[in-house]
XYZ file of C-alpha atoms in Angstrom:
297
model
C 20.872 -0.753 14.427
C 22.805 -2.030 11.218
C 22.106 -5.667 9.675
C 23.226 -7.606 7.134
C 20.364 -9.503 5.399
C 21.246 -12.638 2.804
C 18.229 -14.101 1.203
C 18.728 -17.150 -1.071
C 16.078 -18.199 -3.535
C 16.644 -21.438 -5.691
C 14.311 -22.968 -7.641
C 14.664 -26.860 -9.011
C 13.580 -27.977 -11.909
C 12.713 -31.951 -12.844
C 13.275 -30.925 -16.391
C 15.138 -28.508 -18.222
C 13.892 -24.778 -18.762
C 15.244 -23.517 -21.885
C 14.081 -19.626 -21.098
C 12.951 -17.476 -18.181
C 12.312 -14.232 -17.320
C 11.487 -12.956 -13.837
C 11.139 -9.377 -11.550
C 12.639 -9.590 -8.039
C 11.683 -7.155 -5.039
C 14.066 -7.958 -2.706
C 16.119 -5.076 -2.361
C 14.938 -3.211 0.422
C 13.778 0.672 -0.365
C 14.947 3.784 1.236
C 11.930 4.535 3.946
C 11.127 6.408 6.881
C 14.100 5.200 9.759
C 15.788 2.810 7.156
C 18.624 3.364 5.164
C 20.680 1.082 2.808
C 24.083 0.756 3.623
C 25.420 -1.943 0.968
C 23.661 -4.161 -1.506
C 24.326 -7.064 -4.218
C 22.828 -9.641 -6.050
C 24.454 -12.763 -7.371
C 22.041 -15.026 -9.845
C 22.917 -18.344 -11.613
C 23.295 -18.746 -13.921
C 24.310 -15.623 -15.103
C 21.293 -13.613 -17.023
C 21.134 -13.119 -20.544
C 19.492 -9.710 -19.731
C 19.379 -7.461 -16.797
C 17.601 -4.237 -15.523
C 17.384 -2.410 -12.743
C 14.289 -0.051 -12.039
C 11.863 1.787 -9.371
C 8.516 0.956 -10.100
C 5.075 2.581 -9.418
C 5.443 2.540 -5.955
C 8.672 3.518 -5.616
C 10.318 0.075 -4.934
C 13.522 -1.449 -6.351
C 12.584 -3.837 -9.117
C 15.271 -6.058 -11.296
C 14.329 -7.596 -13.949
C 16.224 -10.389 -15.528
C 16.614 -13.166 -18.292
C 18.054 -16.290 -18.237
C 18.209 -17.076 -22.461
C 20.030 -20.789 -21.959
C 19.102 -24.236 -20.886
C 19.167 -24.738 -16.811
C 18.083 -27.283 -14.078
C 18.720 -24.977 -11.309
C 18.096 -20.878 -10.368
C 19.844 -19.258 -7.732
C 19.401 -15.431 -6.538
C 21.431 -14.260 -3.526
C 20.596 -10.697 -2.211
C 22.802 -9.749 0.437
C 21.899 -6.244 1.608
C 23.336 -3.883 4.904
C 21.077 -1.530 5.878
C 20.757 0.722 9.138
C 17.019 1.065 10.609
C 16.410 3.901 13.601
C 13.309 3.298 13.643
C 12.323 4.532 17.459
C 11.385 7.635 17.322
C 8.873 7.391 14.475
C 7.128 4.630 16.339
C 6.948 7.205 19.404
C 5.592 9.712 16.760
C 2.545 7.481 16.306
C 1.493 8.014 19.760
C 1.239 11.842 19.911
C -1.614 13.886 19.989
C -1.142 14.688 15.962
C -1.343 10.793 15.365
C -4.029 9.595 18.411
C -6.473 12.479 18.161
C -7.750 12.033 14.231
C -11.332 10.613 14.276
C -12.900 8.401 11.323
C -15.142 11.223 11.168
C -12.200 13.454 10.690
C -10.234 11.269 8.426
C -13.542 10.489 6.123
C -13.907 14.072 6.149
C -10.322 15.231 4.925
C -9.897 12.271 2.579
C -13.397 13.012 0.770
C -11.709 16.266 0.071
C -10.531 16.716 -3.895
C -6.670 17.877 -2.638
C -4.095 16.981 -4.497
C -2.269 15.636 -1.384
C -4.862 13.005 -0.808
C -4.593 11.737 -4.543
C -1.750 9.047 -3.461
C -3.210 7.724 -0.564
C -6.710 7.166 -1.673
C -5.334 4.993 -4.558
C -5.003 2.625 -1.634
C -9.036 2.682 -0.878
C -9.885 0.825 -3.891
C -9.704 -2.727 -4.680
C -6.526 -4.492 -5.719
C -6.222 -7.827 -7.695
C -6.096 -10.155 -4.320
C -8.500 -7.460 -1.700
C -11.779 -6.664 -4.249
C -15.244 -6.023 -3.193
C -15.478 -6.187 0.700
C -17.693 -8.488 2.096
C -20.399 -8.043 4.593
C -18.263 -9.898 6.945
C -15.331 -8.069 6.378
C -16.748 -4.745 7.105
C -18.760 -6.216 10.017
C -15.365 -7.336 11.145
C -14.122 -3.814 10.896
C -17.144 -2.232 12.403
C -16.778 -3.575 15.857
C -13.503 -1.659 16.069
C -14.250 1.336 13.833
C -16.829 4.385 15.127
C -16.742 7.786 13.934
C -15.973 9.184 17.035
C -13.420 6.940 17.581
C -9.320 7.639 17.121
C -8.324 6.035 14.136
C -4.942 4.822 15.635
C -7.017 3.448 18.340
C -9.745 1.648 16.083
C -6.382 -0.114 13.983
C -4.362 -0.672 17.207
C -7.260 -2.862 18.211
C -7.885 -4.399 15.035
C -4.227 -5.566 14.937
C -4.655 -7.474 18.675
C -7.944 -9.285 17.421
C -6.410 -10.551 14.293
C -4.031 -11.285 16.113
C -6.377 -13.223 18.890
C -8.815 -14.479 16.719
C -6.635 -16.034 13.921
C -4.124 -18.760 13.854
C -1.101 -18.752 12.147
C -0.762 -22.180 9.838
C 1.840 -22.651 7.809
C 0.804 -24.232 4.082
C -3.042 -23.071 5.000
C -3.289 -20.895 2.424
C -1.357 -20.080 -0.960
C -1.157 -16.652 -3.281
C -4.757 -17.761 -4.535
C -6.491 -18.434 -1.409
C -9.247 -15.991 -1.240
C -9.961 -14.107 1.674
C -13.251 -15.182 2.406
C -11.700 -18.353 2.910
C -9.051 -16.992 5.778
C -11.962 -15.194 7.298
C -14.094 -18.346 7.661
C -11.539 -20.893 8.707
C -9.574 -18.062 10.713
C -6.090 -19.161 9.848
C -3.698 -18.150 7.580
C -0.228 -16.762 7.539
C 1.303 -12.877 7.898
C 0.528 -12.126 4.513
C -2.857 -13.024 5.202
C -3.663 -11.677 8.122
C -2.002 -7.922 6.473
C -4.640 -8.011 3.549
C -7.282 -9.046 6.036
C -6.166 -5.588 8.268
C -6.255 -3.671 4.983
C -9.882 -5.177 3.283
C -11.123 -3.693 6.748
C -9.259 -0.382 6.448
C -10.902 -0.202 3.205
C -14.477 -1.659 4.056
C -14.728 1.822 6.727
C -12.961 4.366 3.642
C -9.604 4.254 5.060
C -6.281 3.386 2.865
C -4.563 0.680 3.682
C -1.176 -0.536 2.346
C 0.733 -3.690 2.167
C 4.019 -4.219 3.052
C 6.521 -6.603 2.301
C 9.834 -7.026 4.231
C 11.788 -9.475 6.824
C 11.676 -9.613 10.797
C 14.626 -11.128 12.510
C 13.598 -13.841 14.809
C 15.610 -14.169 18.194
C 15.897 -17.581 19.561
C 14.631 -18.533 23.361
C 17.287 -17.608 25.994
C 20.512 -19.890 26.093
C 20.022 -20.847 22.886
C 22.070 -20.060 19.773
C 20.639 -18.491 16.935
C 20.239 -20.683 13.445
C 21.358 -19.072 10.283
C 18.585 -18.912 7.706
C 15.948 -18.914 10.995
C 14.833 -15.670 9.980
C 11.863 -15.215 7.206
C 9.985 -13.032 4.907
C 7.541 -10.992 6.879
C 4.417 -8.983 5.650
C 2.158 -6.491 7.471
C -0.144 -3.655 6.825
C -0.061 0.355 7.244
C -3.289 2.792 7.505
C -3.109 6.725 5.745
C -4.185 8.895 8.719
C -5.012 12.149 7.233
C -3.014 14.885 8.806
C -0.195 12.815 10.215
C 0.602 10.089 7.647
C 0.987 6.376 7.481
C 1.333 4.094 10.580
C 2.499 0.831 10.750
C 0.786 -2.802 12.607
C 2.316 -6.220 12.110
C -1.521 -8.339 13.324
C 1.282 -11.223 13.001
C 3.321 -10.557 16.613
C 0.305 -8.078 17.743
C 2.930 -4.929 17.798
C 3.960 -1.967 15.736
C 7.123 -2.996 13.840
C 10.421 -1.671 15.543
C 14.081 -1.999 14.416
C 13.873 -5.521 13.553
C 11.447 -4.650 10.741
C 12.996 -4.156 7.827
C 10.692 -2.813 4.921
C 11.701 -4.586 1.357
C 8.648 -2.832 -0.499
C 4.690 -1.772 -0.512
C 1.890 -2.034 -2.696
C -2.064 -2.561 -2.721
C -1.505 -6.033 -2.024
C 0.797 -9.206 -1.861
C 0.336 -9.496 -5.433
C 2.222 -5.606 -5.953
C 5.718 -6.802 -4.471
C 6.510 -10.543 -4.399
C 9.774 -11.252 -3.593
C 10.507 -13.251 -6.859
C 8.059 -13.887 -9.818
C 8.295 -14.633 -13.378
C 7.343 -17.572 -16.151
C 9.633 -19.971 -17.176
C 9.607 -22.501 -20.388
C 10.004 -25.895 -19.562
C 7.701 -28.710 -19.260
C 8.506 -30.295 -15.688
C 7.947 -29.707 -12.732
C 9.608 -27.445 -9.880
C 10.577 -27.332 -5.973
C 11.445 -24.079 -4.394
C 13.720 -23.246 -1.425
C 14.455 -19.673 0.305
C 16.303 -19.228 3.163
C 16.986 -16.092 5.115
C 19.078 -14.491 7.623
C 19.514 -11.371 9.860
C 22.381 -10.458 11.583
C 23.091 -7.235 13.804
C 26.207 -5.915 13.601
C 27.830 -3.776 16.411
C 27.273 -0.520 15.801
């Protein structure tokens, strides 16, 4: 499937900021069943400087500065970008993927191989998933054994996050820790995907972060609303011998076509779609807004 993908970020300030620099992700990366077709970005006002880059992680970074006096920022991505993503989801389901134990995966990732060097950088703590707690891992423990599939164990992680946790909107922020999601049990997609990977981690397994959008289709008989569509985050466990597999704990499924993967990191904190400092001495109000559309193919 091709889609075309506009995502409008504008931040308003209540007094004027005389400098700012910032580094968007929102350019989605060339991954596994994704390719990008067309892409632009139009910011205002227009930057002083600007840079784009791949970082550490291999995602599309742009770095810009805005060196004159402004009330208002505006970045529009528009992006086309064709995703076949079906038969790697079917790959996760074969013998190569299903039949990999903890024990096995423990086993091969304890291993000093060079090919295990980038995923085990995804084992150790990150700035927002540090130091697992007992309840974390006791979390993780009713779902991972060492006999036990590792797809398996995660598949059934994903449905009780998904059961046990409810998605709130304005619950938690950037800063919220995650004992605090784990007590109240609420939260939103980017919460529930570092909860998924502080368990991954807890048992020795990598887990990554991914950032990216999901288009939303509307109940039947109804039209769909432009800008309906959102930001989306889920998680992805290393499975030694086979490679990463995707969950999204947020809709209790592994993503399909309507996934679309902007970037990944350790954490939310790796790949935000838009951060930066600013000088100004007021406050500010933020508003994004984002839309999928399939095009015939």
């Amino acid at each position: 499937m091709d889609f075309l993908i506009t995502h409008i970020t504008e931040y308003s300030y209540n007094e004027p900021v005389v400098f700012c620099h910032n580094i968007a992700t929102i350019k989605p990366r060339v991954s596994a069943g994704q390719t990008i077709l067309e892409y632009a970005i139009d910011i205002a006002p227009q930057p002083t400087q600007f840079s784009e880059r791949s970082d550490f992680f291999g995602n599309n970074i742009t770095r810009f500065s805005i060196e004159k006096e402004h009330e208002k920022l505006t970045v529009v991505s528009k992006c086309k970008i064709k995703r076949d993503y079906t038969a790697i989801k079917d790959s996760f389901f074969s013998k190569k993927c299903t039949a990999i134990t903890l024990e096995n995966a423990l086993e091969t990732l304890n291993l000093n191989a060079p090919n295990n060097f980038d995923s085990k950088q995804f084992i150790l703590d990150s700035i927002l998933i540090r130091n697992s707690k007992p309840n974390i891992k006791a979390y993780a423990l009713a779902s991972f054994k060492p006999n036990r599939s590792v797809f398996e164990a995660t598949n059934e992680l994903m449905q009780r996050i998904y059961t046990d946790f409810k998605f709130v909107s304005g619950f938690t922020s950037v800063s919220t820790p995650l004992d605090v999601v784990m007590e109240e049990k609420k939260g939103v997609c980017q919460d529930f995907a570092q909860v998924a990977i502080a368990c991954l981690r807890s048992v020795g397994l990598p887990g990554r972060y991914i950032s990216g959008y999901i288009e939303t289709l509307p109940p039947p008989g109804k039209p769909k609303l432009v800008g309906a569509d959102a930001s989306h985050a889920w998680f992805a466990v290393f499975i030694p011998g086979f490679g990463w597999v995707d969950f999204d704990p947020t809709n209790n499924k592994i993503p399909e076509n309507q996934h679309i993967v902007v970037g990944w990191g350790r954490d939310y904190y790796d790949v935000p779609p838009l951060k930066g400092v600013v000088y100004s001495s007021g406050r500010s109000s933020l508003k994004v807004s984002v839309d999928i559309k399939a095009l015939g193919n």
